[in-house]
């Protein structure tokens, strides 16, 4: 029974990674596709490969997820908590994907973990949740907005005397690099979040000890599922990010992607903070767009996206808590 529960939980975790891939593939490539720097299929293939590579770059974020947010629960109850957390996150991912809202898969997962832990009577490390999740949730979009604005302002000043057509052509080529950086950062951040969950499941099942390094097969499985999900593509969300917030041109796309990638690498390596790639790229696009003129950004669409950010954690927490109740009843 324990082995079956472990296999099911790992299977659901990998499915979550897959939904994360197709939900968040837009983060890495929407700007490149909307500026026609890359064709959709080429962009998705590149993003899938870079997501795979990014997953092997570090393990700090995975450690935060597996050890810093909730006490590792024990036995079948512990496996039930992880299962419910993942179902809550998957449900929210699918709902927001259906409506084309670029919400955060990461915060859906964290909300699910907190909701299931509370329902199951497991300790939640609130200081960890506040320091590693809530504060970055508020800070990263502000940094993305300001940094996007400043990077785009610098580009406009540096290329103020350049031939506009030549500059755009150059930035289209440069966007393949910035989009690759964005996808690498996405792999670094999002594959590790699922690794953290799988490691928790292995510790609960006594297959691994607390604090052991992440097994190579876990890294490979999570990275592959994220890449497969990315290649499946999230066209609904791509339309929202690439076109509905603002019509981007290649220099703006490059500025937004460079800003987003820089923030993701910094938070992963320096702070081990699992931030939302969605929040970062969306706010970077808004900051870049505001350099045109403030009303060039469709703030109504932006407002709906931000509202989605704030309800993601509580909504996923409620779904996970209800799911844990059902699991508890059945078992």
GROMACS .gro file of C-alpha atoms in nm:
model
  331
    1UNK     CA    1   0.000   0.000   0.000
    2UNK     CA    2   0.284   0.240   0.092
    3UNK     CA    3   0.466   0.166  -0.234
    4UNK     CA    4   0.143   0.218  -0.429
    5UNK     CA    5   0.081   0.551  -0.252
    6UNK     CA    6   0.439   0.661  -0.328
    7UNK     CA    7   0.410   0.569  -0.698
    8UNK     CA    8   0.073   0.749  -0.729
    9UNK     CA    9   0.207   1.061  -0.553
   10UNK     CA   10   0.519   1.075  -0.772
   11UNK     CA   11   0.300   1.019  -1.080
   12UNK     CA   12   0.074   1.310  -0.981
   13UNK     CA   13   0.382   1.526  -0.909
   14UNK     CA   14   0.516   1.456  -1.258
   15UNK     CA   15   0.174   1.535  -1.408
   16UNK     CA   16   0.181   1.865  -1.218
   17UNK     CA   17   0.520   1.937  -1.376
   18UNK     CA   18   0.372   1.862  -1.718
   19UNK     CA   19   0.082   2.108  -1.658
   20UNK     CA   20   0.338   2.357  -1.528
   21UNK     CA   21   0.527   2.319  -1.857
   22UNK     CA   22   0.234   2.387  -2.087
   23UNK     CA   23   0.092   2.650  -1.850
   24UNK     CA   24   0.419   2.840  -1.823
   25UNK     CA   25   0.575   2.780  -2.166
   26UNK     CA   26   0.423   3.115  -2.258
   27UNK     CA   27   0.649   3.285  -2.001
   28UNK     CA   28   0.961   3.195  -2.191
   29UNK     CA   29   0.851   3.246  -2.548
   30UNK     CA   30   0.538   3.464  -2.579
   31UNK     CA   31   0.746   3.776  -2.641
   32UNK     CA   32   0.964   3.606  -2.907
   33UNK     CA   33   0.664   3.461  -3.090
   34UNK     CA   34   0.459   3.783  -3.079
   35UNK     CA   35   0.750   3.987  -3.223
   36UNK     CA   36   0.806   3.711  -3.486
   37UNK     CA   37   1.164   3.662  -3.369
   38UNK     CA   38   1.088   3.288  -3.357
   39UNK     CA   39   0.819   3.067  -3.507
   40UNK     CA   40   0.593   2.909  -3.241
   41UNK     CA   41   0.724   2.553  -3.294
   42UNK     CA   42   1.091   2.659  -3.301
   43UNK     CA   43   1.033   2.868  -2.987
   44UNK     CA   44   0.865   2.577  -2.806
   45UNK     CA   45   1.141   2.333  -2.905
   46UNK     CA   46   1.410   2.575  -2.786
   47UNK     CA   47   1.221   2.638  -2.460
   48UNK     CA   48   1.184   2.263  -2.400
   49UNK     CA   49   1.558   2.202  -2.444
   50UNK     CA   50   1.655   2.499  -2.223
   51UNK     CA   51   1.404   2.396  -1.954
   52UNK     CA   52   1.572   2.055  -1.951
   53UNK     CA   53   1.917   2.213  -1.914
   54UNK     CA   54   1.800   2.460  -1.648
   55UNK     CA   55   1.670   2.180  -1.427
   56UNK     CA   56   2.028   2.057  -1.367
   57UNK     CA   57   2.179   2.395  -1.274
   58UNK     CA   58   2.110   2.393  -0.901
   59UNK     CA   59   1.908   2.252  -0.611
   60UNK     CA   60   1.860   2.547  -0.372
   61UNK     CA   61   1.498   2.605  -0.470
   62UNK     CA   62   1.417   2.231  -0.434
   63UNK     CA   63   1.565   2.238  -0.082
   64UNK     CA   64   1.345   2.535   0.013
   65UNK     CA   65   1.033   2.355  -0.115
   66UNK     CA   66   1.110   2.020   0.050
   67UNK     CA   67   1.238   2.151   0.385
   68UNK     CA   68   1.145   2.517   0.433
   69UNK     CA   69   0.765   2.548   0.400
   70UNK     CA   70   0.592   2.266   0.588
   71UNK     CA   71   0.711   2.002   0.832
   72UNK     CA   72   0.769   1.678   0.644
   73UNK     CA   73   0.457   1.477   0.737
   74UNK     CA   74   0.483   1.108   0.813
   75UNK     CA   75   0.325   0.784   0.692
   76UNK     CA   76   0.009   0.747   0.484
   77UNK     CA   77  -0.126   1.076   0.622
   78UNK     CA   78   0.186   1.251   0.490
   79UNK     CA   79   0.144   1.098   0.145
   80UNK     CA   80  -0.223   1.204   0.150
   81UNK     CA   81  -0.116   1.564   0.227
   82UNK     CA   82   0.129   1.570  -0.066
   83UNK     CA   83  -0.128   1.414  -0.298
   84UNK     CA   84  -0.393   1.671  -0.199
   85UNK     CA   85  -0.145   1.958  -0.237
   86UNK     CA   86  -0.064   1.847  -0.593
   87UNK     CA   87  -0.430   1.799  -0.689
   88UNK     CA   88  -0.509   2.150  -0.561
   89UNK     CA   89  -0.225   2.295  -0.769
   90UNK     CA   90  -0.318   2.098  -1.084
   91UNK     CA   91  -0.685   2.200  -1.055
   92UNK     CA   92  -0.593   2.568  -1.032
   93UNK     CA   93  -0.345   2.536  -1.322
   94UNK     CA   94  -0.613   2.387  -1.547
   95UNK     CA   95  -0.877   2.645  -1.450
   96UNK     CA   96  -0.645   2.942  -1.518
   97UNK     CA   97  -0.513   2.782  -1.838
   98UNK     CA   98  -0.872   2.739  -1.963
   99UNK     CA   99  -0.944   3.110  -1.908
  100UNK     CA  100  -0.606   3.214  -2.052
  101UNK     CA  101  -0.487   3.373  -1.728
  102UNK     CA  102  -0.111   3.363  -1.667
  103UNK     CA  103  -0.134   3.274  -1.299
  104UNK     CA  104   0.154   3.120  -1.110
  105UNK     CA  105   0.197   2.741  -1.108
  106UNK     CA  106   0.448   2.792  -0.828
  107UNK     CA  107   0.204   2.972  -0.600
  108UNK     CA  108  -0.066   2.717  -0.686
  109UNK     CA  109   0.173   2.449  -0.558
  110UNK     CA  110   0.266   2.643  -0.243
  111UNK     CA  111  -0.100   2.725  -0.173
  112UNK     CA  112  -0.182   2.357  -0.217
  113UNK     CA  113   0.095   2.256   0.025
  114UNK     CA  114  -0.020   2.502   0.293
  115UNK     CA  115  -0.391   2.414   0.251
  116UNK     CA  116  -0.330   2.038   0.266
  117UNK     CA  117  -0.089   2.074   0.562
  118UNK     CA  118  -0.343   2.277   0.760
  119UNK     CA  119  -0.622   2.030   0.679
  120UNK     CA  120  -0.397   1.739   0.780
  121UNK     CA  121  -0.279   1.900   1.106
  122UNK     CA  122   0.084   1.931   0.993
  123UNK     CA  123   0.301   2.224   1.101
  124UNK     CA  124   0.335   2.506   0.850
  125UNK     CA  125   0.661   2.703   0.877
  126UNK     CA  126   0.498   3.044   0.846
  127UNK     CA  127   0.830   3.230   0.863
  128UNK     CA  128   0.948   3.023   0.564
  129UNK     CA  129   0.623   3.089   0.375
  130UNK     CA  130   0.647   3.463   0.444
  131UNK     CA  131   1.023   3.497   0.375
  132UNK     CA  132   1.050   3.268   0.073
  133UNK     CA  133   0.704   3.297  -0.087
  134UNK     CA  134   0.495   3.596   0.024
  135UNK     CA  135   0.768   3.865   0.029
  136UNK     CA  136   0.912   3.758  -0.312
  137UNK     CA  137   0.552   3.745  -0.444
  138UNK     CA  138   0.518   4.119  -0.376
  139UNK     CA  139   0.877   4.223  -0.442
  140UNK     CA  140   0.954   4.036  -0.768
  141UNK     CA  141   0.676   4.201  -0.978
  142UNK     CA  142   0.781   4.547  -0.852
  143UNK     CA  143   1.145   4.471  -0.938
  144UNK     CA  144   1.032   4.332  -1.277
  145UNK     CA  145   0.828   4.646  -1.349
  146UNK     CA  146   1.107   4.889  -1.254
  147UNK     CA  147   1.390   4.686  -1.409
  148UNK     CA  148   1.193   4.637  -1.732
  149UNK     CA  149   1.133   5.013  -1.752
  150UNK     CA  150   1.501   5.095  -1.685
  151UNK     CA  151   1.640   4.834  -1.928
  152UNK     CA  152   1.409   4.954  -2.205
  153UNK     CA  153   1.493   5.320  -2.131
  154UNK     CA  154   1.866   5.235  -2.157
  155UNK     CA  155   1.809   5.053  -2.490
  156UNK     CA  156   1.614   5.349  -2.629
  157UNK     CA  157   1.895   5.586  -2.529
  158UNK     CA  158   2.182   5.367  -2.658
  159UNK     CA  159   2.012   5.307  -2.995
  160UNK     CA  160   1.858   5.653  -3.030
  161UNK     CA  161   2.058   5.726  -3.349
  162UNK     CA  162   2.040   5.375  -3.497
  163UNK     CA  163   1.848   5.291  -3.812
  164UNK     CA  164   1.511   5.161  -3.676
  165UNK     CA  165   1.482   4.875  -3.930
  166UNK     CA  166   1.841   4.754  -3.873
  167UNK     CA  167   1.798   4.780  -3.495
  168UNK     CA  168   1.476   4.578  -3.503
  169UNK     CA  169   1.640   4.310  -3.716
  170UNK     CA  170   1.932   4.290  -3.471
  171UNK     CA  171   1.702   4.266  -3.171
  172UNK     CA  172   1.503   3.990  -3.339
  173UNK     CA  173   1.824   3.784  -3.349
  174UNK     CA  174   1.915   3.889  -2.993
  175UNK     CA  175   1.572   3.772  -2.877
  176UNK     CA  176   1.660   3.410  -2.951
  177UNK     CA  177   1.932   3.445  -2.684
  178UNK     CA  178   1.714   3.631  -2.431
  179UNK     CA  179   1.427   3.382  -2.481
  180UNK     CA  180   1.673   3.095  -2.425
  181UNK     CA  181   1.788   3.264  -2.103
  182UNK     CA  182   1.426   3.297  -1.992
  183UNK     CA  183   1.360   2.926  -2.061
  184UNK     CA  184   1.680   2.826  -1.878
  185UNK     CA  185   1.569   3.030  -1.575
  186UNK     CA  186   1.225   2.869  -1.594
  187UNK     CA  187   1.381   2.523  -1.585
  188UNK     CA  188   1.607   2.626  -1.298
  189UNK     CA  189   1.309   2.750  -1.097
  190UNK     CA  190   1.011   2.533  -1.187
  191UNK     CA  191   1.162   2.186  -1.234
  192UNK     CA  192   1.320   2.220  -0.889
  193UNK     CA  193   0.985   2.288  -0.723
  194UNK     CA  194   0.857   1.945  -0.825
  195UNK     CA  195   1.190   1.786  -0.734
  196UNK     CA  196   1.133   1.919  -0.382
  197UNK     CA  197   0.789   1.752  -0.367
  198UNK     CA  198   0.919   1.417  -0.500
  199UNK     CA  199   1.204   1.425  -0.243
  200UNK     CA  200   0.945   1.484   0.034
  201UNK     CA  201   0.750   1.180  -0.091
  202UNK     CA  202   1.066   0.967  -0.088
  203UNK     CA  203   1.150   1.081   0.268
  204UNK     CA  204   0.793   1.001   0.386
  205UNK     CA  205   0.822   0.653   0.231
  206UNK     CA  206   1.166   0.599   0.400
  207UNK     CA  207   1.334   0.559   0.060
  208UNK     CA  208   1.551   0.867   0.122
  209UNK     CA  209   1.676   1.032   0.441
  210UNK     CA  210   1.606   1.394   0.529
  211UNK     CA  211   1.878   1.616   0.378
  212UNK     CA  212   2.002   1.360   0.120
  213UNK     CA  213   2.101   1.496  -0.222
  214UNK     CA  214   1.834   1.482  -0.494
  215UNK     CA  215   1.859   1.149  -0.683
  216UNK     CA  216   1.960   1.187  -1.049
  217UNK     CA  217   1.646   1.000  -1.170
  218UNK     CA  218   1.427   1.258  -0.991
  219UNK     CA  219   1.607   1.544  -1.170
  220UNK     CA  220   1.578   1.369  -1.507
  221UNK     CA  221   1.209   1.279  -1.463
  222UNK     CA  222   1.106   1.629  -1.349
  223UNK     CA  223   1.312   1.798  -1.621
  224UNK     CA  224   1.170   1.573  -1.894
  225UNK     CA  225   0.809   1.623  -1.787
  226UNK     CA  226   0.856   2.000  -1.772
  227UNK     CA  227   1.010   1.993  -2.120
  228UNK     CA  228   0.731   1.773  -2.263
  229UNK     CA  229   0.470   2.004  -2.113
  230UNK     CA  230   0.651   2.305  -2.255
  231UNK     CA  231   0.658   2.152  -2.601
  232UNK     CA  232   0.284   2.082  -2.578
  233UNK     CA  233   0.249   2.461  -2.557
  234UNK     CA  234   0.008   2.693  -2.381
  235UNK     CA  235  -0.141   2.894  -2.666
  236UNK     CA  236  -0.422   3.057  -2.466
  237UNK     CA  237  -0.181   3.213  -2.218
  238UNK     CA  238   0.067   3.302  -2.492
  239UNK     CA  239  -0.198   3.520  -2.656
  240UNK     CA  240  -0.257   3.706  -2.327
  241UNK     CA  241   0.112   3.767  -2.259
  242UNK     CA  242   0.223   3.835  -2.614
  243UNK     CA  243  -0.057   4.053  -2.742
  244UNK     CA  244  -0.321   4.153  -2.490
  245UNK     CA  245  -0.101   4.342  -2.240
  246UNK     CA  246   0.082   4.540  -2.508
  247UNK     CA  247   0.185   4.491  -2.872
  248UNK     CA  248   0.559   4.424  -2.838
  249UNK     CA  249   0.835   4.497  -3.088
  250UNK     CA  250   1.172   4.311  -3.087
  251UNK     CA  251   1.366   4.563  -2.869
  252UNK     CA  252   1.085   4.554  -2.611
  253UNK     CA  253   1.071   4.173  -2.624
  254UNK     CA  254   1.447   4.153  -2.571
  255UNK     CA  255   1.431   4.398  -2.277
  256UNK     CA  256   1.145   4.207  -2.109
  257UNK     CA  257   1.311   3.866  -2.147
  258UNK     CA  258   1.654   3.987  -2.035
  259UNK     CA  259   1.498   4.147  -1.726
  260UNK     CA  260   1.294   3.835  -1.642
  261UNK     CA  261   1.586   3.594  -1.687
  262UNK     CA  262   1.820   3.809  -1.474
  263UNK     CA  263   1.571   3.819  -1.186
  264UNK     CA  264   1.517   3.441  -1.198
  265UNK     CA  265   1.887   3.357  -1.191
  266UNK     CA  266   1.950   3.605  -0.908
  267UNK     CA  267   1.668   3.471  -0.687
  268UNK     CA  268   1.761   3.106  -0.756
  269UNK     CA  269   2.134   3.129  -0.687
  270UNK     CA  270   2.151   3.404  -0.423
  271UNK     CA  271   1.831   3.359  -0.222
  272UNK     CA  272   1.713   3.004  -0.312
  273UNK     CA  273   1.370   3.169  -0.333
  274UNK     CA  274   1.112   2.988  -0.549
  275UNK     CA  275   0.965   3.289  -0.729
  276UNK     CA  276   0.698   3.291  -0.996
  277UNK     CA  277   0.830   3.309  -1.351
  278UNK     CA  278   0.482   3.428  -1.451
  279UNK     CA  279   0.492   3.727  -1.216
  280UNK     CA  280   0.840   3.826  -1.329
  281UNK     CA  281   0.788   3.818  -1.707
  282UNK     CA  282   0.440   3.975  -1.690
  283UNK     CA  283   0.560   4.266  -1.477
  284UNK     CA  284   0.871   4.305  -1.697
  285UNK     CA  285   0.644   4.333  -2.005
  286UNK     CA  286   0.436   4.599  -1.825
  287UNK     CA  287   0.751   4.795  -1.729
  288UNK     CA  288   0.888   4.777  -2.082
  289UNK     CA  289   0.552   4.880  -2.228
  290UNK     CA  290   0.526   5.181  -1.998
  291UNK     CA  291   0.834   5.338  -2.167
  292UNK     CA  292   0.622   5.393  -2.482
  293UNK     CA  293   0.363   5.582  -2.283
  294UNK     CA  294   0.186   5.475  -1.968
  295UNK     CA  295  -0.147   5.417  -2.144
  296UNK     CA  296   0.020   5.192  -2.407
  297UNK     CA  297  -0.016   4.910  -2.152
  298UNK     CA  298  -0.368   4.768  -2.136
  299UNK     CA  299  -0.397   4.810  -1.761
  300UNK     CA  300  -0.744   4.648  -1.753
  301UNK     CA  301  -0.594   4.318  -1.869
  302UNK     CA  302  -0.300   4.373  -1.634
  303UNK     CA  303  -0.540   4.428  -1.342
  304UNK     CA  304  -0.718   4.095  -1.411
  305UNK     CA  305  -0.381   3.918  -1.422
  306UNK     CA  306  -0.271   4.072  -1.090
  307UNK     CA  307  -0.604   3.975  -0.929
  308UNK     CA  308  -0.537   3.620  -1.048
  309UNK     CA  309  -0.198   3.632  -0.874
  310UNK     CA  310  -0.351   3.722  -0.539
  311UNK     CA  311  -0.625   3.460  -0.540
  312UNK     CA  312  -0.399   3.176  -0.663
  313UNK     CA  313  -0.255   3.069  -0.326
  314UNK     CA  314  -0.582   3.085  -0.127
  315UNK     CA  315  -0.781   2.917  -0.409
  316UNK     CA  316  -0.531   2.630  -0.447
  317UNK     CA  317  -0.517   2.599  -0.066
  318UNK     CA  318  -0.897   2.557  -0.044
  319UNK     CA  319  -0.905   2.295  -0.326
  320UNK     CA  320  -0.616   2.107  -0.159
  321UNK     CA  321  -0.785   2.116   0.183
  322UNK     CA  322  -1.111   1.979   0.037
  323UNK     CA  323  -0.914   1.711  -0.152
  324UNK     CA  324  -0.733   1.610   0.168
  325UNK     CA  325  -1.071   1.576   0.341
  326UNK     CA  326  -1.190   1.344   0.063
  327UNK     CA  327  -0.867   1.138   0.072
  328UNK     CA  328  -0.900   1.110   0.452
  329UNK     CA  329  -1.259   0.988   0.418
  330UNK     CA  330  -1.170   0.725   0.159
  331UNK     CA  331  -0.868   0.599   0.351
   0.00000   0.00000   0.00000
